[in-house]
Amino acid sequence: MTRTTNVVLLGSTGSIGTQALDVIASHRDRYRVVALAAGRNTELLAQQASTFGVPPELARSGLDDSRSLAELASLPDADVVLNAVVGFAGLPATLAALEHGKRLALANKESLIAGGPVVAKVRGAGGGEIIPVDSEHSAVYQALRAGNPREVRRVLLTASGGPFRGRSRAELERVTVADALQHPTWTMGAKITIDSSTLMNKGLEVIEAHELFAVDFDRVDVVVHPQSIVHGMVEFTDGATIAQLSQPDMRLPIGLALGAPDRLDQAFGAMDWSQVSTLTFETPDLDAFPCLRLAYEAGRAAGGAPATLSAANEVAVEAFLGGRIPWLGIADVVQEVMQRGTGNVEDVDDVLEADRVGRGRAHEAVERRSAA
Ligand SMILES: NC(=O)c1ccc[n+]([C@@H]2O[C@H](COP(=O)([O-])OP(=O)(O)OC[C@H]3O[C@@H](n4cnc5c(N)ncnc54)[C@H](OP(=O)(O)O)[C@@H]3O)[C@@H](O)[C@H]2O)c1
């Protein structure tokens, strides 16, 4: 008989969180939810706790105190921590899960991007492991099974191109929040949907791939693939490229991250090949979508640069969603913040400082723009 895996789900009320519960609900014999955490949606959280039999003291919301998330991530009976919180708020839970030797099913990319060097130290020392939930990294994780690490020539991440694919910079001057929230292939939370429209999401994923798979930035490429069927690829030294294909459905990578190397016995996103006629691939337009270039630059600069970039981006995206800056202003704000330089990162305090600097400068840049 297989042992039940105990899951701590952080960010349970969000897009990833609710899809994770969907996966768990159809695999009750395999998974048990032992704790839940959310931000403001207390009603849904209470409903989830009741459905999955989580005691009220382990279903926590409104967690401004980051220790509480870390406490849940290090519960002794947790086998897997699924971190699906949005933004930098996910970092303490990422660190706590790895420090306590847990499997970390990681959706919260911001924690790995901001805290890369610190997360790497803890990951090595604490005995924990990271299994990516992001569909592109899950695809790469799956493709990597086809060879050994020294045979990897490059990693390719696909991007749908978002709602503004094919538009020039001039055509992007007047796009609205509603336009930017219309993702062509994925239904996701607001922040990541805006990040997808600017290609910052793909830039963050490039840094995430570097951290997860230890490939340098010259060997991580982005290809625009509007159908979102091929999620990621690995090219090996003998010229073979191995790709993972499925319909866009996050329940597939979530299910794999919970149970890897085992796969679920229920299919999510399986292909119907009679319905697919064309798969196309294009080079991203870095003039119209400068956030991708900014992310490569921050990744190569290393140290505090990715943390500052990610923090500045969070502030800029919020300002855009609040109608305070235009869509093109997101990249402008991030660029302005990054031009002022960034520091080094040795420990968590340095990450917090790099984040604080990014936020502070981005708020100033937003203020100036919205006052103008
Ligand atoms: N959605 C996708 O398809 C997708 C794909 C790949 C990667 N990701 C990544 O996964 C993460 C989550 O994305 P999402 O789209 O699921 O976002 P989302 O729908 O906005 O959900 C975010 C979740 O985090 C919770 N939360 C926010 N601040 C919190 C805090 N301080 N403490 C505890 N919980 C907090 C929210 O709670 P309330 O709603 O209750 O306030 C919600 O449950 C992001 O890092 C994103 O980049 C998402």
CSV table of C-alpha atoms and ligand atoms in Angstrom, one decimal:
chain,number,residue,atom,x,y,z
A,1,MET,CA,0.0,0.0,0.0
A,2,THR,CA,1.4,3.5,-0.9
A,3,ARG,CA,1.8,5.9,2.0
A,4,THR,CA,-0.3,9.1,1.9
A,5,THR,CA,1.7,12.2,1.2
A,6,ASN,CA,1.0,15.2,3.5
A,7,VAL,CA,0.8,18.5,1.7
A,8,VAL,CA,1.1,22.0,3.0
A,9,LEU,CA,-0.6,24.4,0.5
A,10,LEU,CA,0.4,28.0,0.7
A,11,GLY,CA,-1.6,30.4,-1.5
A,12,SER,CA,-4.6,28.0,-1.5
A,13,THR,CA,-7.2,30.5,-2.7
A,14,GLY,CA,-5.3,31.6,-5.8
A,15,SER,CA,-5.2,30.2,-9.3
A,16,ILE,CA,-2.5,27.6,-8.6
A,17,GLY,CA,-3.8,26.9,-5.1
A,18,THR,CA,-7.3,26.1,-6.3
A,19,GLN,CA,-6.0,23.9,-9.1
A,20,ALA,CA,-3.8,22.1,-6.7
A,21,LEU,CA,-6.8,21.3,-4.5
A,22,ASP,CA,-8.6,20.0,-7.6
A,23,VAL,CA,-5.7,17.6,-8.2
A,24,ILE,CA,-5.7,16.5,-4.6
A,25,ALA,CA,-9.5,16.1,-4.5
A,26,SER,CA,-9.2,13.5,-7.3
A,27,HIS,CA,-6.3,11.7,-5.5
A,28,ARG,CA,-7.5,11.5,-1.9
A,29,ASP,CA,-5.9,8.1,-1.4
A,30,ARG,CA,-2.5,9.6,-2.3
A,31,TYR,CA,-2.6,13.1,-0.8
A,32,ARG,CA,-3.8,14.7,2.4
A,33,VAL,CA,-3.8,18.4,3.0
A,34,VAL,CA,-2.4,19.2,6.5
A,35,ALA,CA,-2.2,23.0,6.3
A,36,LEU,CA,-3.5,25.9,4.2
A,37,ALA,CA,-2.6,29.6,3.9
A,38,ALA,CA,-4.1,32.4,2.0
A,39,GLY,CA,-4.1,36.2,2.0
A,40,ARG,CA,-7.4,38.0,2.1
A,41,ASN,CA,-10.0,35.5,0.9
A,42,THR,CA,-11.0,34.1,4.3
A,43,GLU,CA,-14.3,32.8,3.2
A,44,LEU,CA,-12.8,30.5,0.5
A,45,LEU,CA,-10.1,29.4,2.9
A,46,ALA,CA,-12.6,28.4,5.5
A,47,GLN,CA,-14.5,26.4,2.9
A,48,GLN,CA,-11.3,24.7,1.7
A,49,ALA,CA,-10.4,23.8,5.3
A,50,SER,CA,-13.7,22.2,5.9
A,51,THR,CA,-13.7,20.3,2.6
A,52,PHE,CA,-10.2,18.9,3.2
A,53,GLY,CA,-10.4,18.4,7.0
A,54,VAL,CA,-7.7,20.9,7.9
A,55,PRO,CA,-8.0,22.1,11.5
A,56,PRO,CA,-8.8,25.9,11.9
A,57,GLU,CA,-5.4,26.6,13.5
A,58,LEU,CA,-3.6,25.3,10.5
A,59,ALA,CA,-5.7,27.2,7.9
A,60,ARG,CA,-4.2,30.7,8.2
A,61,SER,CA,-5.0,33.9,6.4
A,62,GLY,CA,-3.9,37.6,6.2
A,63,LEU,CA,-0.3,36.6,7.0
A,64,ASP,CA,1.6,39.8,7.2
A,65,ASP,CA,3.8,38.1,9.7
A,66,SER,CA,6.1,36.0,7.4
A,67,ARG,CA,7.0,33.7,10.3
A,68,SER,CA,3.6,32.2,10.1
A,69,LEU,CA,4.1,31.0,6.5
A,70,ALA,CA,7.5,29.7,7.4
A,71,GLU,CA,6.1,27.9,10.4
A,72,LEU,CA,3.5,26.1,8.2
A,73,ALA,CA,6.3,25.2,5.7
A,74,SER,CA,8.3,23.5,8.4
A,75,LEU,CA,5.5,21.5,10.1
A,76,PRO,CA,7.0,18.2,11.1
A,77,ASP,CA,4.4,16.0,9.4
A,78,ALA,CA,4.6,17.9,6.1
A,79,ASP,CA,6.1,15.9,3.2
A,80,VAL,CA,5.5,18.4,0.4
A,81,VAL,CA,5.1,22.2,0.7
A,82,LEU,CA,3.4,23.7,-2.4
A,83,ASN,CA,4.4,27.4,-2.4
A,84,ALA,CA,1.7,29.1,-4.5
A,85,VAL,CA,1.8,32.5,-2.8
A,86,VAL,CA,2.3,35.4,-5.2
A,87,GLY,CA,5.4,37.7,-5.0
A,88,PHE,CA,8.3,38.2,-2.6
A,89,ALA,CA,6.1,37.2,0.4
A,90,GLY,CA,6.8,33.6,-0.6
A,91,LEU,CA,10.5,33.7,0.3
A,92,PRO,CA,10.4,32.8,4.0
A,93,ALA,CA,8.3,29.7,3.2
A,94,THR,CA,10.7,28.7,0.4
A,95,LEU,CA,13.7,28.9,2.8
A,96,ALA,CA,11.9,27.2,5.7
A,97,ALA,CA,10.7,24.3,3.6
A,98,LEU,CA,14.2,23.6,2.3
A,99,GLU,CA,15.9,24.2,5.7
A,100,HIS,CA,13.6,21.5,7.1
A,101,GLY,CA,14.4,19.0,4.3
A,102,LYS,CA,11.0,19.1,2.6
A,103,ARG,CA,10.1,18.6,-1.0
A,104,LEU,CA,9.2,22.1,-2.2
A,105,ALA,CA,6.8,22.2,-5.1
A,106,LEU,CA,7.6,25.7,-6.2
A,107,ALA,CA,5.1,27.9,-8.1
A,108,ASN,CA,6.3,31.1,-6.3
A,109,LYS,CA,9.0,32.0,-8.8
A,110,GLU,CA,9.7,35.4,-7.1
A,111,SER,CA,11.3,33.7,-4.1
A,112,LEU,CA,13.8,31.8,-6.1
A,113,ILE,CA,14.6,34.7,-8.4
A,114,ALA,CA,15.1,37.2,-5.5
A,115,GLY,CA,16.8,34.9,-3.1
A,116,GLY,CA,18.8,32.8,-5.7
A,117,PRO,CA,22.1,32.6,-3.9
A,118,VAL,CA,20.5,32.2,-0.4
A,119,VAL,CA,18.1,29.6,-1.6
A,120,ALA,CA,20.9,27.7,-3.3
A,121,LYS,CA,22.9,27.5,0.0
A,122,VAL,CA,19.8,26.3,2.0
A,123,ARG,CA,18.9,23.8,-0.7
A,124,GLY,CA,22.3,22.2,-0.6
A,125,ALA,CA,22.5,22.2,3.2
A,126,GLY,CA,19.0,21.3,4.4
A,127,GLY,CA,18.4,18.2,2.3
A,128,GLY,CA,15.3,19.6,0.7
A,129,GLU,CA,14.6,19.5,-3.0
A,130,ILE,CA,12.8,21.8,-5.4
A,131,ILE,CA,10.4,20.4,-8.0
A,132,PRO,CA,9.2,23.2,-10.3
A,133,VAL,CA,5.5,23.9,-10.8
A,134,ASP,CA,5.9,26.5,-13.5
A,135,SER,CA,4.9,24.7,-16.7
A,136,GLU,CA,8.0,25.7,-18.6
A,137,HIS,CA,10.4,24.5,-15.9
A,138,SER,CA,8.3,21.4,-15.3
A,139,ALA,CA,8.7,20.7,-19.1
A,140,VAL,CA,12.5,21.1,-18.8
A,141,TYR,CA,12.6,19.0,-15.7
A,142,GLN,CA,10.8,16.2,-17.7
A,143,ALA,CA,13.0,16.7,-20.8
A,144,LEU,CA,16.2,16.5,-18.7
A,145,ARG,CA,15.3,12.9,-17.8
A,146,ALA,CA,16.3,12.0,-21.4
A,147,GLY,CA,20.0,12.6,-20.9
A,148,ASN,CA,22.6,13.4,-18.3
A,149,PRO,CA,23.6,17.0,-17.2
A,150,ARG,CA,26.9,17.2,-19.1
A,151,GLU,CA,25.0,16.4,-22.3
A,152,VAL,CA,22.8,19.4,-22.1
A,153,ARG,CA,23.6,22.1,-24.7
A,154,ARG,CA,20.8,24.5,-24.0
A,155,VAL,CA,17.4,24.9,-22.4
A,156,LEU,CA,14.5,26.5,-24.3
A,157,LEU,CA,11.6,28.1,-22.6
A,158,THR,CA,8.5,28.8,-24.7
A,159,ALA,CA,6.4,32.0,-24.3
A,160,SER,CA,2.9,32.4,-25.7
A,161,GLY,CA,3.8,36.0,-26.5
A,162,GLY,CA,0.8,37.2,-24.4
A,163,PRO,CA,-2.1,39.4,-25.7
A,164,PHE,CA,0.2,41.9,-27.4
A,165,ARG,CA,2.3,39.5,-29.5
A,166,GLY,CA,3.2,41.1,-32.9
A,167,ARG,CA,2.4,44.7,-31.9
A,168,SER,CA,5.1,47.4,-32.3
A,169,ARG,CA,6.2,49.6,-29.4
A,170,ALA,CA,4.1,52.5,-30.9
A,171,GLU,CA,1.0,50.3,-30.9
A,172,LEU,CA,1.5,49.5,-27.3
A,173,GLU,CA,1.3,53.0,-26.1
A,174,ARG,CA,-2.4,53.0,-25.2
A,175,VAL,CA,-3.2,49.5,-24.1
A,176,THR,CA,-5.5,49.2,-21.1
A,177,VAL,CA,-5.5,47.1,-18.0
A,178,ALA,CA,-8.4,45.1,-19.4
A,179,ASP,CA,-6.4,44.4,-22.6
A,180,ALA,CA,-3.4,43.3,-20.7
A,181,LEU,CA,-5.4,40.9,-18.5
A,182,GLN,CA,-6.7,39.0,-21.6
A,183,HIS,CA,-4.2,36.2,-21.8
A,184,PRO,CA,-4.7,34.2,-25.0
A,185,THR,CA,-4.0,30.7,-23.6
A,186,TRP,CA,-3.7,30.6,-19.7
A,187,THR,CA,-6.1,31.7,-16.9
A,188,MET,CA,-3.8,33.0,-14.1
A,189,GLY,CA,-3.6,35.5,-11.2
A,190,ALA,CA,-3.5,39.2,-12.2
A,191,LYS,CA,0.2,39.8,-11.5
A,192,ILE,CA,1.5,36.9,-13.6
A,193,THR,CA,-1.0,37.8,-16.3
A,194,ILE,CA,0.5,41.3,-16.6
A,195,ASP,CA,4.0,39.9,-16.4
A,196,SER,CA,3.1,37.7,-19.3
A,197,SER,CA,1.9,40.6,-21.3
A,198,THR,CA,5.3,42.4,-20.8
A,199,LEU,CA,7.3,39.2,-21.2
A,200,MET,CA,8.8,40.0,-17.7
A,201,ASN,CA,7.3,36.6,-16.7
A,202,LYS,CA,9.5,35.0,-19.3
A,203,GLY,CA,12.5,37.0,-18.1
A,204,LEU,CA,11.8,35.9,-14.5
A,205,GLU,CA,11.6,32.3,-15.8
A,206,VAL,CA,15.0,32.6,-17.5
A,207,ILE,CA,16.5,33.5,-14.1
A,208,GLU,CA,14.4,30.7,-12.5
A,209,ALA,CA,15.8,28.2,-15.0
A,210,HIS,CA,19.3,29.4,-14.3
A,211,GLU,CA,18.8,28.8,-10.6
A,212,LEU,CA,16.9,25.5,-10.9
A,213,PHE,CA,19.0,23.8,-13.5
A,214,ALA,CA,22.4,25.5,-13.1
A,215,VAL,CA,22.7,26.5,-16.7
A,216,ASP,CA,24.3,29.8,-17.6
A,217,PHE,CA,22.4,32.6,-19.2
A,218,ASP,CA,24.0,32.1,-22.6
A,219,ARG,CA,22.4,28.6,-22.7
A,220,VAL,CA,18.8,29.6,-21.8
A,221,ASP,CA,16.8,30.8,-24.8
A,222,VAL,CA,13.2,32.0,-25.2
A,223,VAL,CA,11.1,31.1,-28.2
A,224,VAL,CA,7.6,32.6,-28.8
A,225,HIS,CA,5.2,29.8,-29.4
A,226,PRO,CA,1.6,31.2,-29.5
A,227,GLN,CA,-0.2,27.8,-29.3
A,228,SER,CA,1.2,27.1,-25.8
A,229,ILE,CA,1.4,23.4,-26.5
A,230,VAL,CA,5.2,22.9,-26.3
A,231,HIS,CA,6.0,24.1,-22.8
A,232,GLY,CA,9.8,23.7,-22.7
A,233,MET,CA,12.6,21.9,-24.5
A,234,VAL,CA,16.2,20.7,-23.8
A,235,GLU,CA,18.7,20.5,-26.6
A,236,PHE,CA,21.4,17.9,-26.1
A,237,THR,CA,25.0,17.7,-27.4
A,238,ASP,CA,24.1,15.2,-30.1
A,239,GLY,CA,21.6,17.6,-31.7
A,240,ALA,CA,18.5,16.0,-30.2
A,241,THR,CA,15.8,18.3,-28.8
A,242,ILE,CA,13.4,16.8,-26.3
A,243,ALA,CA,10.2,18.7,-25.7
A,244,GLN,CA,7.1,18.3,-23.4
A,245,LEU,CA,3.8,18.9,-25.0
A,246,SER,CA,0.3,19.1,-23.6
A,247,GLN,CA,-2.7,21.5,-23.5
A,248,PRO,CA,-2.2,24.5,-21.2
A,249,ASP,CA,-3.4,23.0,-17.9
A,250,MET,CA,-1.4,23.7,-14.7
A,251,ARG,CA,-2.9,20.6,-13.0
A,252,LEU,CA,-0.4,18.5,-15.0
A,253,PRO,CA,2.8,20.2,-13.6
A,254,ILE,CA,1.2,20.6,-10.2
A,255,GLY,CA,0.5,16.8,-10.0
A,256,LEU,CA,4.0,16.0,-11.2
A,257,ALA,CA,5.6,18.3,-8.6
A,258,LEU,CA,3.5,16.7,-5.8
A,259,GLY,CA,4.5,13.1,-6.7
A,260,ALA,CA,7.6,13.1,-8.9
A,261,PRO,CA,9.2,11.1,-10.2
A,262,ASP,CA,5.8,9.3,-10.3
A,263,ARG,CA,3.1,10.6,-12.6
A,264,LEU,CA,-0.6,11.0,-11.8
A,265,ASP,CA,-2.9,8.2,-13.1
A,266,GLN,CA,-5.4,10.9,-14.3
A,267,ALA,CA,-4.6,12.9,-17.4
A,268,PHE,CA,-4.8,16.7,-17.3
A,269,GLY,CA,-4.2,18.5,-20.6
A,270,ALA,CA,-3.7,15.4,-22.8
A,271,MET,CA,-3.4,16.2,-26.5
A,272,ASP,CA,-6.1,15.5,-29.1
A,273,TRP,CA,-3.9,15.3,-32.2
A,274,SER,CA,-6.8,15.5,-34.6
A,275,GLN,CA,-7.3,19.1,-33.4
A,276,VAL,CA,-3.7,20.3,-33.8
A,277,SER,CA,-2.6,21.4,-37.3
A,278,THR,CA,0.2,23.9,-36.7
A,279,LEU,CA,2.8,24.6,-34.1
A,280,THR,CA,4.8,27.9,-34.8
A,281,PHE,CA,7.9,29.4,-33.2
A,282,GLU,CA,9.2,33.0,-33.4
A,283,THR,CA,12.0,35.1,-31.9
A,284,PRO,CA,10.8,37.5,-29.2
A,285,ASP,CA,10.8,41.3,-30.1
A,286,LEU,CA,13.0,42.9,-27.4
A,287,ASP,CA,12.2,46.4,-28.7
A,288,ALA,CA,8.5,46.1,-28.0
A,289,PHE,CA,9.1,43.9,-24.9
A,290,PRO,CA,12.2,45.3,-23.1
A,291,CYS,CA,11.4,43.5,-19.8
A,292,LEU,CA,12.8,40.3,-21.2
A,293,ARG,CA,16.1,42.0,-21.9
A,294,LEU,CA,16.1,43.7,-18.5
A,295,ALA,CA,15.7,40.3,-16.8
A,296,TYR,CA,18.6,38.8,-18.8
A,297,GLU,CA,20.8,41.8,-17.7
A,298,ALA,CA,19.8,41.4,-14.1
A,299,GLY,CA,20.4,37.7,-14.2
A,300,ARG,CA,23.9,38.2,-15.6
A,301,ALA,CA,24.6,40.9,-13.1
A,302,ALA,CA,23.6,38.5,-10.3
A,303,GLY,CA,24.0,39.5,-6.6
A,304,GLY,CA,21.1,41.7,-5.6
A,305,ALA,CA,20.1,42.6,-9.2
A,306,PRO,CA,17.4,39.9,-9.7
A,307,ALA,CA,15.8,40.7,-6.3
A,308,THR,CA,15.8,44.4,-7.1
A,309,LEU,CA,14.4,43.8,-10.6
A,310,SER,CA,11.6,41.5,-9.3
A,311,ALA,CA,10.7,44.0,-6.5
A,312,ALA,CA,10.6,47.0,-8.9
A,313,ASN,CA,8.5,45.0,-11.3
A,314,GLU,CA,6.0,44.1,-8.5
A,315,VAL,CA,5.6,47.8,-7.7
A,316,ALA,CA,5.3,48.8,-11.3
A,317,VAL,CA,2.7,46.1,-12.1
A,318,GLU,CA,0.6,47.2,-9.1
A,319,ALA,CA,0.9,50.8,-10.3
A,320,PHE,CA,-0.3,49.8,-13.8
A,321,LEU,CA,-3.2,47.7,-12.4
A,322,GLY,CA,-4.1,50.8,-10.3
A,323,GLY,CA,-4.2,53.0,-13.3
A,324,ARG,CA,-1.2,55.1,-12.2
A,325,ILE,CA,1.2,54.3,-15.0
A,326,PRO,CA,0.8,53.2,-18.6
A,327,TRP,CA,1.7,49.6,-19.7
A,328,LEU,CA,4.9,50.8,-21.3
A,329,GLY,CA,5.7,52.5,-18.0
A,330,ILE,CA,6.3,49.1,-16.3
A,331,ALA,CA,9.5,48.6,-18.3
A,332,ASP,CA,10.5,52.2,-17.9
A,333,VAL,CA,10.2,52.1,-14.1
A,334,VAL,CA,12.1,48.8,-13.9
A,335,GLN,CA,14.8,50.1,-16.3
A,336,GLU,CA,15.2,53.3,-14.3
A,337,VAL,CA,15.5,51.3,-11.0
A,338,MET,CA,18.2,49.0,-12.5
A,339,GLN,CA,20.2,51.8,-14.0
A,340,ARG,CA,21.0,53.0,-10.4
A,341,GLY,CA,23.0,49.8,-9.7
A,342,THR,CA,22.5,47.0,-7.3
A,343,GLY,CA,24.4,45.4,-4.4
A,344,ASN,CA,25.7,42.0,-3.5
A,345,VAL,CA,23.8,39.1,-1.8
A,346,GLU,CA,25.4,36.9,0.9
A,347,ASP,CA,22.5,36.3,3.2
A,348,VAL,CA,18.7,36.8,3.7
A,349,ASP,CA,19.3,40.4,5.1
A,350,ASP,CA,21.0,41.3,1.8
A,351,VAL,CA,18.0,39.9,-0.2
A,352,LEU,CA,15.6,41.9,2.0
A,353,GLU,CA,17.8,45.0,1.4
A,354,ALA,CA,17.9,44.4,-2.4
A,355,ASP,CA,14.1,44.0,-2.4
A,356,ARG,CA,13.7,47.2,-0.2
A,357,VAL,CA,15.9,49.2,-2.6
A,358,GLY,CA,14.0,48.0,-5.6
A,359,ARG,CA,10.6,48.8,-4.1
A,360,GLY,CA,11.7,52.2,-2.8
A,361,ARG,CA,13.2,53.3,-6.1
A,362,ALA,CA,10.2,52.0,-8.0
A,363,HIS,CA,7.7,53.9,-5.8
A,364,GLU,CA,9.7,57.1,-6.4
A,365,ALA,CA,9.7,56.4,-10.2
A,366,VAL,CA,5.9,55.8,-10.1
A,367,GLU,CA,5.3,58.9,-8.0
A,368,ARG,CA,7.2,61.1,-10.5
A,369,ARG,CA,5.3,59.6,-13.4
A,370,SER,CA,1.9,59.8,-11.9
A,371,ALA,CA,2.5,63.4,-10.8
A,372,ALA,CA,3.7,64.4,-14.3
B,1,LIG,N1,-1.4,30.9,-12.2
B,1,LIG,C1,-0.5,30.2,-13.0
B,1,LIG,O1,-0.9,29.5,-13.9
B,1,LIG,C2,0.9,30.2,-12.6
B,1,LIG,C3,1.8,29.5,-13.5
B,1,LIG,C4,3.1,29.5,-13.1
B,1,LIG,C5,3.6,30.1,-12.0
B,1,LIG,N2,2.8,30.8,-11.2
B,1,LIG,C6,3.3,31.5,-10.0
B,1,LIG,O2,2.6,31.0,-8.9
B,1,LIG,C7,2.4,32.0,-7.9
B,1,LIG,C8,0.9,32.1,-7.6
B,1,LIG,O3,0.3,32.6,-8.8
B,1,LIG,P1,-1.3,32.6,-9.0
B,1,LIG,O4,-1.5,32.9,-10.4
B,1,LIG,O5,-1.9,31.4,-8.4
B,1,LIG,O6,-1.6,33.9,-8.1
B,1,LIG,P2,-3.0,34.4,-7.5
B,1,LIG,O7,-4.1,33.8,-8.2
B,1,LIG,O8,-2.9,35.9,-7.4
B,1,LIG,O9,-2.9,33.7,-6.0
B,1,LIG,C9,-2.0,34.1,-5.0
B,1,LIG,C10,-2.3,33.4,-3.7
B,1,LIG,O10,-1.3,33.9,-2.7
B,1,LIG,C11,-2.1,34.3,-1.6
B,1,LIG,N3,-1.3,35.3,-0.9
B,1,LIG,C12,-1.0,36.6,-1.3
B,1,LIG,N4,-0.2,37.2,-0.4
B,1,LIG,C13,-0.1,36.3,0.7
B,1,LIG,C14,0.5,36.4,1.9
B,1,LIG,N5,1.2,37.4,2.3
B,1,LIG,N6,0.4,35.3,2.7
B,1,LIG,C15,-0.3,34.2,2.3
B,1,LIG,N7,-0.9,34.1,1.1
B,1,LIG,C16,-0.8,35.1,0.3
B,1,LIG,C17,-3.4,34.8,-2.2
B,1,LIG,O11,-4.4,34.8,-1.2
B,1,LIG,P3,-5.8,35.7,-1.3
B,1,LIG,O12,-6.3,35.4,-2.7
B,1,LIG,O13,-6.7,35.0,-0.3
B,1,LIG,O14,-5.5,37.1,-1.0
B,1,LIG,C18,-3.6,33.6,-3.2
B,1,LIG,O15,-4.1,32.5,-2.5
B,1,LIG,C19,3.1,33.2,-8.5
B,1,LIG,O16,4.4,33.3,-8.1
B,1,LIG,C20,3.1,33.0,-10.0
B,1,LIG,O17,4.1,33.6,-10.7
B,1,LIG,C21,1.4,30.8,-11.5
